[in-house]
Amino acid sequence: MNHNPVFLALDLPRLDAAEALARKVSGHIGGIKLGLEFFCAHGHHGVHELHKLGLPIFLDLKLHDIPNTVAAAMQAIHVLEPAIVTVHAAGGRAMMEDAKAAAGENTKVVGVTVLTSLDDDDLTAIGVKAGPQEQALRLAELAQSAGLDGIVCSGHEVGAIHKQWKDGFFVVPGLRPADSGNGDQKRIVTPRQARDDGASVLVIGRPISRAEDPLAAAKAIEATL
Ligand code: C5P
C-alpha cells in the first residue's frame, strides 16, 4: 500500500476557487482538508461538491462542547462520510469517548492538543499551569486513553509520540518542502521527514495553494514521498 498521505488544506474563501484548485492537483494528493472557515461558509453543500472529486475528506472542525452536543454534531456530519474529523482533547474524556462512539466506522477521530497559537502566557491566563509541551503530552495521553484514533501534532514531536503510541494515527501540519526557500533549513520539517517519523497524514496548504504552479508543487512533494 503506497497511497499518498498528503491532504491539501483548502483554506480558500471561495468555493469555486477551492474546487478548481483541488481538481487541478487531484491526481497528486491523497485527500482534502476542509476547515471551520470553509464549513461555516459552504456547509454540507460545499463538502458534497468537493466529494465529487472522489478524494477522502478531512473535516477539521475542532469540535469542543458538552459530550451530548459533540456526539450529535458527529452524527449530523455522518452523511458527509468524512475520513477524518478533529475534536479538542481539552473537551475531556467523556466528550472524546462520545465523539468516537458517534462517529462512523470509517471515520478517524483525532484530538487537537494545544493550538500552536497559544504560548506560556496564554495558558497561564486560562489557568493552565503546565507549559504548551507538557500540556500537549498530557492531552495526547488522555486522547489515547479515551479511545481516539490519534492526535494532531507537529513534525518536531511526531517521532517521539509515535514511539509511545505505536498504532496511533498522526496528523501533521506546518510542513515545508526542502526547496521552499526557507533560509532556516534546520528547523523546518519536510513532508518526507514527517512521514519517516510516523505521520499518517501530512497536511499541506500554502506550499501548494500559493505556489505559482500548484500542480508542479504537488507533483514535486509527491515525488519526495
Ligand atoms: O501552513 P499551511 O498553509 O501548509 O497550513 C495548512 C493547514 O495546517 C492550515 O489549515 C492550518 O490551519 C493548519 N496548521 C495547523 N497548525 C500549525 C500550522 C498549520 O493546524 N501549526
Coordinates of N, CA and C and ligand atoms in Angstrom, one line a residue:
M1 N 0.9 -1.2 0.0 CA 0.0 0.0 0.0 C 0.9 1.2 0.0
N2 N 0.8 2.1 -1.0 CA 1.6 3.2 -1.1 C 0.8 4.5 -1.5
H3 N -0.3 4.7 -0.7 CA -1.2 5.8 -1.1 C -0.6 7.1 -0.6
N4 N -0.9 8.2 -1.2 CA -0.4 9.5 -0.9 C -0.9 10.0 0.4
P5 N -0.1 10.3 1.4 CA -0.5 10.8 2.7 C -0.8 12.3 2.7
V6 N -0.7 13.0 1.6 CA -0.8 14.5 1.6 C -2.3 14.8 1.5
F7 N -2.8 15.6 2.5 CA -4.1 16.2 2.5 C -4.0 17.7 2.2
L8 N -4.5 18.1 1.1 CA -4.4 19.6 0.8 C -5.4 20.4 1.6
A9 N -4.8 21.4 2.4 CA -5.7 22.3 3.1 C -6.3 23.3 2.2
L10 N -7.6 23.2 2.0 CA -8.2 24.2 1.1 C -8.7 25.4 1.9
D11 N -7.8 26.2 2.3 CA -8.2 27.4 3.1 C -8.4 28.6 2.2
L12 N -9.4 28.4 1.3 CA -9.7 29.5 0.3 C -11.2 29.9 0.6
P13 N -11.5 31.2 0.6 CA -12.9 31.6 0.9 C -13.9 31.2 -0.2
R14 N -13.5 31.1 -1.4 CA -14.5 30.9 -2.5 C -14.6 29.4 -2.8
L15 N -15.8 28.9 -2.9 CA -16.0 27.5 -3.2 C -15.5 27.2 -4.6
D16 N -15.7 28.0 -5.6 CA -15.3 27.7 -7.0 C -13.8 27.7 -7.1
A17 N -13.1 28.6 -6.4 CA -11.7 28.6 -6.4 C -11.1 27.3 -5.7
A18 N -11.7 27.0 -4.6 CA -11.3 25.8 -3.9 C -11.4 24.5 -4.7
E19 N -12.6 24.5 -5.4 CA -12.9 23.3 -6.2 C -11.9 23.2 -7.4
A20 N -11.6 24.4 -8.0 CA -10.7 24.4 -9.2 C -9.3 24.0 -8.8
L21 N -8.9 24.4 -7.6 CA -7.5 24.1 -7.2 C -7.5 22.6 -6.9
A22 N -8.5 22.1 -6.2 CA -8.5 20.7 -5.8 C -8.5 19.8 -7.1
R23 N -9.3 20.2 -8.0 CA -9.4 19.4 -9.3 C -8.1 19.4 -10.0
K24 N -7.4 20.5 -10.0 CA -6.1 20.6 -10.7 C -5.1 19.6 -10.2
V25 N -5.0 19.5 -8.8 CA -4.0 18.7 -8.2 C -4.4 17.3 -7.8
S26 N -5.7 17.0 -8.1 CA -6.3 15.8 -7.5 C -5.6 14.5 -7.7
G27 N -4.8 14.4 -8.8 CA -4.1 13.2 -9.1 C -2.9 13.0 -8.3
H28 N -2.5 14.1 -7.6 CA -1.2 14.1 -6.9 C -1.3 14.4 -5.4
I29 N -2.5 14.3 -4.8 CA -2.7 14.4 -3.4 C -3.5 13.2 -2.9
G30 N -3.5 13.0 -1.6 CA -4.3 11.8 -1.1 C -5.6 12.2 -0.5
G31 N -5.9 13.5 -0.3 CA -7.2 13.9 0.3 C -7.2 15.4 0.4
I32 N -8.4 15.8 0.9 CA -8.6 17.3 1.0 C -9.0 17.6 2.5
K33 N -8.4 18.7 3.0 CA -8.7 19.1 4.4 C -9.6 20.4 4.3
L34 N -10.8 20.3 4.9 CA -11.7 21.4 4.9 C -11.8 21.9 6.3
G35 N -11.6 23.2 6.6 CA -11.6 23.7 7.9 C -12.9 24.4 8.3
L36 N -12.9 24.9 9.5 CA -14.0 25.6 10.1 C -14.5 26.7 9.2
E37 N -13.6 27.5 8.6 CA -13.9 28.6 7.8 C -14.7 28.1 6.6
F38 N -14.2 27.1 5.9 CA -14.9 26.5 4.7 C -16.3 26.0 5.1
F39 N -16.3 25.3 6.3 CA -17.6 24.6 6.6 C -18.7 25.7 7.0
C40 N -18.2 26.7 7.7 CA -19.2 27.8 8.1 C -19.7 28.5 6.8
A41 N -18.8 28.7 5.9 CA -19.2 29.4 4.6 C -20.0 28.5 3.7
H42 N -19.7 27.3 3.5 CA -20.3 26.5 2.5 C -21.0 25.2 2.9
G43 N -20.9 24.9 4.2 CA -21.7 23.8 4.8 C -21.6 22.5 4.1
H44 N -22.7 21.7 4.2 CA -22.8 20.4 3.6 C -22.7 20.5 2.1
H45 N -23.3 21.5 1.5 CA -23.2 21.7 0.1 C -21.8 21.7 -0.4
G46 N -21.0 22.5 0.3 CA -19.6 22.7 -0.2 C -18.8 21.3 -0.1
V47 N -19.1 20.6 1.0 CA -18.4 19.3 1.1 C -18.9 18.3 0.0
H48 N -20.2 18.3 -0.2 CA -20.7 17.5 -1.3 C -20.0 17.8 -2.7
E49 N -19.9 19.1 -2.9 CA -19.2 19.5 -4.2 C -17.8 18.9 -4.3
L50 N -17.1 19.0 -3.2 CA -15.7 18.5 -3.2 C -15.6 17.0 -3.2
H51 N -16.6 16.4 -2.7 CA -16.7 14.9 -2.7 C -16.7 14.4 -4.1
K52 N -17.2 15.2 -5.0 CA -17.3 14.7 -6.4 C -15.9 14.4 -7.0
L53 N -14.9 14.9 -6.4 CA -13.5 14.6 -6.9 C -13.1 13.2 -6.5
G54 N -13.8 12.6 -5.6 CA -13.5 11.2 -5.2 C -12.4 11.0 -4.3
L55 N -12.0 12.1 -3.6 CA -10.9 12.0 -2.6 C -11.4 12.0 -1.2
P56 N -10.7 11.3 -0.3 CA -11.1 11.3 1.1 C -11.2 12.8 1.6
I57 N -12.1 13.0 2.5 CA -12.3 14.4 3.1 C -12.0 14.4 4.6
F58 N -11.2 15.3 5.0 CA -10.8 15.6 6.4 C -11.6 16.8 6.8
L59 N -12.5 16.7 7.7 CA -13.2 17.8 8.3 C -12.5 18.3 9.5
D60 N -11.8 19.4 9.4 CA -11.0 19.9 10.6 C -11.9 20.9 11.3
L61 N -12.9 20.4 12.1 CA -13.9 21.2 12.7 C -13.5 21.6 14.2
K62 N -12.5 20.8 14.7 CA -12.1 21.1 16.1 C -13.3 21.2 17.0
L63 N -14.1 20.2 17.1 CA -15.3 20.3 17.9 C -14.9 20.3 19.4
H64 N -15.7 21.1 20.2 CA -15.4 21.3 21.6 C -16.7 21.8 22.3
D65 N -17.4 20.9 23.0 CA -18.7 21.3 23.6 C -19.0 20.1 24.6
I66 N -20.2 20.2 25.2 CA -20.6 19.1 26.1 C -20.7 17.8 25.3
P67 N -20.4 16.6 25.9 CA -20.4 15.4 25.2 C -21.6 15.1 24.3
N68 N -22.8 15.4 24.8 CA -24.0 15.2 24.1 C -24.1 16.0 22.8
T69 N -23.6 17.2 22.9 CA -23.7 18.1 21.7 C -22.6 17.7 20.6
V70 N -21.4 17.3 21.1 CA -20.4 16.9 20.2 C -20.8 15.6 19.5
A71 N -21.4 14.7 20.3 CA -21.9 13.4 19.7 C -23.0 13.7 18.6
A72 N -23.9 14.6 18.9 CA -24.9 15.0 18.0 C -24.3 15.6 16.7
A73 N -23.3 16.4 16.9 CA -22.7 17.0 15.7 C -22.0 16.0 14.9
M74 N -21.4 15.0 15.5 CA -20.7 13.9 14.8 C -21.8 13.1 14.0
Q75 N -22.9 12.9 14.6 CA -24.0 12.2 13.8 C -24.5 13.1 12.7
A76 N -24.5 14.4 12.9 CA -25.0 15.3 11.8 C -24.1 15.3 10.6
I77 N -22.8 15.1 10.8 CA -21.9 15.1 9.7 C -21.6 13.7 9.1
H78 N -22.2 12.7 9.7 CA -22.1 11.3 9.3 C -22.4 11.1 7.8
V79 N -23.4 11.8 7.3 CA -23.8 11.7 5.9 C -22.7 12.2 5.0
L80 N -21.8 13.0 5.5 CA -20.7 13.5 4.6 C -19.6 12.5 4.5
E81 N -19.6 11.4 5.3 CA -18.6 10.4 5.2 C -17.2 10.9 5.3
P82 N -16.9 11.7 6.3 CA -15.5 12.2 6.4 C -14.6 11.1 6.8
A83 N -13.4 11.2 6.2 CA -12.4 10.2 6.6 C -11.7 10.5 7.9
I84 N -11.7 11.8 8.2 CA -11.1 12.3 9.5 C -11.9 13.5 10.0
V85 N -12.1 13.5 11.4 CA -12.7 14.7 12.0 C -11.9 15.0 13.2
T86 N -11.7 16.3 13.5 CA -10.9 16.7 14.7 C -11.9 17.1 15.8
V87 N -11.5 16.8 17.1 CA -12.2 17.4 18.3 C -11.1 17.9 19.2
H88 N -11.4 18.8 20.1 CA -10.4 19.3 21.0 C -10.3 18.4 22.2
A89 N -9.0 17.9 22.5 CA -8.8 17.0 23.6 C -9.2 17.7 24.9
A90 N -9.1 19.0 25.0 CA -9.4 19.7 26.2 C -10.9 19.6 26.6
G91 N -11.7 19.1 25.6 CA -13.1 18.9 25.9 C -13.3 17.8 26.9
G92 N -12.2 17.0 27.2 CA -12.3 16.0 28.3 C -12.6 14.6 27.8
R93 N -12.4 13.6 28.7 CA -12.5 12.2 28.4 C -13.9 11.8 27.8
A94 N -15.0 12.2 28.6 CA -16.3 11.8 28.2 C -16.7 12.4 26.8
M95 N -16.3 13.6 26.5 CA -16.5 14.2 25.2 C -15.9 13.4 24.1
M96 N -14.6 13.0 24.3 CA -13.9 12.3 23.3 C -14.5 10.9 23.1
E97 N -14.8 10.2 24.2 CA -15.4 8.9 24.1 C -16.7 9.0 23.3
D98 N -17.5 9.9 23.7 CA -18.8 10.0 23.0 C -18.7 10.4 21.5
A99 N -17.7 11.3 21.2 CA -17.4 11.7 19.8 C -17.0 10.4 19.0
K100 N -16.2 9.6 19.6 CA -15.7 8.4 18.9 C -16.9 7.4 18.7
A101 N -17.7 7.3 19.7 CA -18.8 6.3 19.7 C -19.8 6.8 18.6
A102 N -19.9 8.1 18.4 CA -20.9 8.6 17.5 C -20.4 8.6 16.0
A103 N -19.1 8.5 15.9 CA -18.5 8.6 14.5 C -18.8 7.4 13.7
G104 N -18.8 7.5 12.4 CA -19.0 6.4 11.5 C -17.8 5.5 11.6
E105 N -18.0 4.2 11.2 CA -16.9 3.2 11.3 C -15.7 3.6 10.5
N106 N -15.9 4.3 9.4 CA -14.7 4.6 8.6 C -14.2 6.0 8.8
T107 N -14.5 6.6 10.0 CA -14.1 7.9 10.3 C -13.0 7.9 11.4
K108 N -11.9 8.4 11.2 CA -10.9 8.6 12.2 C -11.2 9.8 13.0
V109 N -11.3 9.7 14.4 CA -11.5 10.8 15.2 C -10.2 11.2 15.9
V110 N -9.7 12.4 15.7 CA -8.4 12.8 16.0 C -8.4 14.0 17.0
G111 N -7.6 14.0 18.0 CA -7.6 15.1 19.0 C -6.6 16.2 18.7
V112 N -7.1 17.4 18.9 CA -6.2 18.6 18.9 C -5.8 18.8 20.3
T113 N -4.5 18.9 20.6 CA -4.0 19.1 21.9 C -3.9 20.6 22.3
V114 N -2.7 21.2 22.1 CA -2.6 22.7 22.3 C -2.4 23.4 21.0
L115 N -3.2 24.4 20.7 CA -3.0 25.1 19.5 C -1.7 25.8 19.5
T116 N -1.0 25.8 18.3 CA 0.3 26.4 18.3 C 0.3 28.0 18.4
S117 N -0.9 28.5 18.4 CA -1.1 30.0 18.6 C -1.0 30.3 20.1
L118 N -1.0 29.3 21.0 CA -1.0 29.6 22.4 C 0.4 29.4 23.0
D119 N 0.8 30.5 23.8 CA 2.1 30.3 24.4 C 1.9 30.2 25.9
D120 N 3.0 30.2 26.7 CA 3.0 30.0 28.1 C 2.0 31.0 28.8
D121 N 2.1 32.3 28.4 CA 1.3 33.3 29.0 C -0.2 33.1 28.7
D122 N -0.5 32.6 27.5 CA -1.9 32.3 27.2 C -2.4 31.2 28.1
L123 N -1.6 30.2 28.3 CA -2.1 29.0 29.1 C -2.2 29.5 30.5
T124 N -1.3 30.3 31.0 CA -1.4 30.8 32.4 C -2.7 31.6 32.5
A125 N -3.0 32.4 31.5 CA -4.2 33.2 31.6 C -5.5 32.4 31.7
I126 N -5.5 31.2 31.1 CA -6.7 30.4 31.2 C -6.6 29.3 32.4
G127 N -5.6 29.5 33.2 CA -5.5 28.7 34.4 C -4.7 27.4 34.2
V128 N -4.0 27.3 33.1 CA -3.3 26.0 32.9 C -1.8 26.3 33.3
K129 N -1.4 25.5 34.3 CA 0.0 25.8 34.9 C 1.1 25.2 34.1
A130 N 0.8 24.1 33.4 CA 1.8 23.5 32.5 C 2.1 24.3 31.3
G131 N 3.4 24.2 30.8 CA 3.7 24.8 29.5 C 3.1 24.1 28.4
P132 N 3.1 24.7 27.2 CA 2.5 24.1 26.0 C 2.9 22.6 25.7
Q133 N 4.2 22.3 25.9 CA 4.6 21.0 25.5 C 4.1 19.9 26.5
E134 N 4.2 20.3 27.8 CA 3.8 19.4 28.9 C 2.3 19.2 28.7
Q135 N 1.5 20.3 28.5 CA 0.1 20.2 28.3 C -0.3 19.3 27.1
A136 N 0.4 19.5 26.0 CA 0.2 18.7 24.8 C 0.3 17.2 25.1
L137 N 1.4 16.9 25.8 CA 1.7 15.5 26.1 C 0.6 14.9 27.0
R138 N 0.1 15.6 28.0 CA -0.9 15.2 28.9 C -2.2 15.0 28.1
L139 N -2.5 15.9 27.2 CA -3.8 15.7 26.4 C -3.7 14.6 25.4
A140 N -2.5 14.3 24.9 CA -2.3 13.2 24.0 C -2.6 11.9 24.7
E141 N -2.1 11.8 25.9 CA -2.3 10.6 26.7 C -3.8 10.4 27.0
L142 N -4.5 11.5 27.3 CA -5.9 11.5 27.6 C -6.7 11.0 26.3
A143 N -6.3 11.6 25.2 CA -6.9 11.2 23.9 C -6.8 9.8 23.6
Q144 N -5.6 9.2 23.9 CA -5.3 7.8 23.6 C -6.2 7.0 24.6
S145 N -6.2 7.3 25.8 CA -7.0 6.5 26.8 C -8.5 6.7 26.6
A146 N -8.9 7.7 26.0 CA -10.4 7.9 25.7 C -10.8 7.2 24.4
G147 N -9.8 6.6 23.7 CA -10.2 5.7 22.6 C -10.2 6.5 21.2
L148 N -9.6 7.7 21.2 CA -9.5 8.3 19.9 C -8.5 7.6 19.0
D149 N -8.5 7.9 17.7 CA -7.6 7.2 16.8 C -6.2 7.8 16.8
G150 N -6.1 9.1 17.2 CA -4.8 9.7 17.1 C -4.9 11.2 17.5
I151 N -3.9 11.9 17.2 CA -3.9 13.3 17.5 C -3.2 14.1 16.4
V152 N -3.4 15.4 16.4 CA -2.7 16.4 15.6 C -1.5 16.7 16.3
C153 N -0.3 16.7 15.6 CA 0.9 17.1 16.3 C 1.9 17.7 15.3
S154 N 2.9 18.4 15.8 CA 3.9 19.0 14.8 C 4.9 17.9 14.4
G155 N 5.5 18.3 13.3 CA 6.6 17.4 12.7 C 7.8 17.2 13.7
H156 N 7.9 18.2 14.6 CA 9.0 18.1 15.6 C 8.8 17.1 16.6
E157 N 7.5 16.7 16.9 CA 7.2 15.8 18.0 C 6.6 14.5 17.6
V158 N 6.3 14.3 16.3 CA 5.6 13.1 15.9 C 6.5 11.9 16.1
G159 N 7.8 12.0 16.0 CA 8.7 10.8 16.2 C 8.5 10.3 17.6
A160 N 8.6 11.2 18.6 CA 8.6 10.8 20.0 C 7.2 10.3 20.4
I161 N 6.2 10.9 19.9 CA 4.8 10.5 20.2 C 4.5 9.1 19.6
H162 N 5.0 8.9 18.4 CA 4.8 7.7 17.7 C 5.4 6.5 18.4
K163 N 6.5 6.8 19.1 CA 7.2 5.7 19.8 C 6.4 5.2 21.0
Q164 N 5.6 6.1 21.6 CA 4.8 5.8 22.7 C 3.4 5.3 22.4
W165 N 2.9 5.6 21.2 CA 1.6 5.3 20.7 C 1.8 4.7 19.3
K166 N 2.1 3.4 19.3 CA 2.6 2.7 18.1 C 1.5 2.7 17.0
D167 N 0.3 2.4 17.4 CA -0.7 2.3 16.4 C -1.6 3.6 16.2
G168 N -1.0 4.7 16.7 CA -1.7 6.0 16.7 C -1.8 6.5 15.2
F169 N -2.8 7.3 15.0 CA -3.0 8.0 13.7 C -2.6 9.4 13.9
F170 N -1.5 9.8 13.2 CA -1.0 11.2 13.5 C -1.1 12.1 12.3
V171 N -1.7 13.2 12.6 CA -2.0 14.2 11.5 C -1.0 15.4 11.8
V172 N -0.1 15.6 10.8 CA 0.9 16.6 11.0 C 0.8 17.8 10.0
P173 N 0.5 19.0 10.5 CA 0.5 20.2 9.7 C 1.8 21.0 9.8
G174 N 1.9 22.1 9.2 CA 3.0 23.0 9.4 C 4.3 22.5 8.7
L175 N 4.2 21.8 7.6 CA 5.3 21.2 6.9 C 5.7 22.1 5.7
R176 N 7.0 22.1 5.4 CA 7.5 22.9 4.3 C 8.5 22.0 3.5
P177 N 8.3 21.9 2.1 CA 9.2 21.2 1.3 C 10.6 21.8 1.4
A178 N 11.7 21.0 1.2 CA 13.0 21.4 1.4 C 13.4 22.6 0.5
D179 N 12.7 22.7 -0.6 CA 13.1 23.8 -1.6 C 12.2 25.0 -1.4
S180 N 11.6 25.1 -0.3 CA 10.6 26.2 -0.1 C 11.2 27.6 0.1
G181 N 12.6 27.7 0.1 CA 13.2 29.0 0.2 C 13.3 29.4 1.6
N182 N 13.0 28.5 2.6 CA 13.2 28.9 4.0 C 14.7 28.8 4.3
G183 N 15.3 29.9 4.7 CA 16.7 30.0 5.0 C 17.1 29.1 6.2
D184 N 16.2 29.0 7.1 CA 16.5 28.2 8.3 C 16.1 26.8 8.1
Q185 N 17.0 26.1 7.4 CA 16.7 24.7 7.0 C 16.7 23.7 8.1
K186 N 17.3 24.1 9.3 CA 17.4 23.2 10.4 C 16.0 23.0 11.1
R187 N 15.3 24.0 11.1 CA 14.0 24.0 11.9 C 12.8 23.5 11.1
I188 N 12.9 23.6 9.8 CA 11.7 23.1 9.0 C 11.6 21.6 9.0
V189 N 10.4 21.1 9.0 CA 10.2 19.7 8.9 C 9.6 19.5 7.5
T190 N 10.3 18.6 6.7 CA 9.8 18.4 5.3 C 8.7 17.3 5.4
P191 N 7.9 17.2 4.3 CA 6.9 16.1 4.3 C 7.5 14.7 4.4
R192 N 8.7 14.5 3.8 CA 9.3 13.2 3.8 C 9.8 12.9 5.3
Q193 N 10.4 13.9 5.9 CA 10.9 13.7 7.3 C 9.7 13.3 8.2
A194 N 8.6 14.0 8.1 CA 7.4 13.7 8.9 C 6.9 12.3 8.7
R195 N 6.8 12.0 7.4 CA 6.3 10.6 7.1 C 7.3 9.6 7.7
D196 N 8.6 9.7 7.5 CA 9.5 8.8 8.0 C 9.4 8.7 9.6
D197 N 9.0 9.8 10.2 CA 8.9 9.8 11.7 C 7.6 9.2 12.2
G198 N 6.7 8.9 11.3 CA 5.5 8.2 11.7 C 4.2 8.9 11.5
A199 N 4.2 10.0 10.7 CA 3.0 10.8 10.4 C 2.1 9.9 9.5
S200 N 0.8 9.9 9.8 CA -0.1 9.1 8.9 C -0.7 10.0 7.8
V201 N -0.9 11.3 8.2 CA -1.4 12.3 7.2 C -0.5 13.6 7.3
L202 N -0.2 14.1 6.1 CA 0.6 15.3 6.0 C -0.3 16.4 5.5
V203 N -0.6 17.4 6.4 CA -1.5 18.5 6.0 C -0.6 19.6 5.3
I204 N -0.9 19.9 4.1 CA -0.1 20.9 3.3 C -1.1 21.8 2.7
G205 N -0.9 23.1 2.9 CA -1.7 24.2 2.4 C -0.9 25.0 1.4
R206 N -0.4 26.1 2.0 CA 0.2 27.2 1.1 C 1.3 26.7 0.2
P207 N 2.2 25.8 0.6 CA 3.2 25.4 -0.3 C 2.6 24.9 -1.7
I208 N 1.4 24.4 -1.6 CA 0.7 24.0 -2.9 C -0.2 25.2 -3.4
S209 N -1.1 25.6 -2.5 CA -2.2 26.5 -2.9 C -1.6 27.9 -3.3
R210 N -0.5 28.3 -2.7 CA 0.0 29.6 -3.1 C 1.2 29.5 -4.1
A211 N 1.5 28.3 -4.5 CA 2.6 28.1 -5.5 C 2.2 28.8 -6.8
E212 N 3.2 29.2 -7.6 CA 2.9 29.8 -8.9 C 2.3 28.7 -9.7
D213 N 2.8 27.5 -9.6 CA 2.2 26.3 -10.3 C 1.8 25.2 -9.3
P214 N 0.6 25.2 -8.8 CA 0.2 24.3 -7.8 C 0.4 22.8 -8.2
L215 N 0.1 22.5 -9.5 CA 0.3 21.1 -9.9 C 1.7 20.7 -9.8
A216 N 2.6 21.5 -10.3 CA 4.1 21.2 -10.2 C 4.5 21.1 -8.8
A217 N 4.0 21.9 -7.9 CA 4.3 21.8 -6.5 C 3.8 20.5 -5.9
A218 N 2.6 20.1 -6.2 CA 2.0 18.9 -5.6 C 2.8 17.7 -6.1
K219 N 3.2 17.7 -7.4 CA 4.0 16.6 -8.0 C 5.3 16.5 -7.4
A220 N 5.9 17.7 -7.1 CA 7.3 17.7 -6.5 C 7.3 17.1 -5.1
I221 N 6.2 17.5 -4.4 CA 6.1 16.9 -3.0 C 5.9 15.4 -3.1
E222 N 5.0 15.0 -3.9 CA 4.7 13.6 -4.1 C 5.9 12.8 -4.4
A223 N 6.8 13.4 -5.3 CA 8.0 12.7 -5.7 C 9.0 12.4 -4.6
T224 N 8.9 13.2 -3.5 CA 9.8 13.0 -2.4 C 9.3 11.9 -1.4
L225 N 8.1 11.5 -1.6 CA 7.5 10.6 -0.6 C 7.7 9.1 -0.9
Ligands
C5P1 O1 0.9 26.4 6.5 P1 -0.1 25.6 5.7 O2 -0.8 26.5 4.7 O3 0.6 24.4 5.0 O4 -1.1 25.1 6.7 C1 -2.0 24.0 6.3 C2 -3.1 23.9 7.4 O5 -2.5 23.4 8.6 C3 -3.9 25.1 7.7 O6 -5.2 24.7 7.6 C4 -3.5 25.5 9.1 O7 -4.6 26.0 9.8 C5 -3.0 24.2 9.7 N1 -1.9 24.4 10.6 C6 -2.1 23.9 11.9 N2 -1.1 24.1 12.9 C7 0.0 24.7 12.5 C8 0.2 25.1 11.2 C9 -0.8 25.0 10.3 O8 -3.2 23.4 12.2 N3 1.0 24.8 13.5

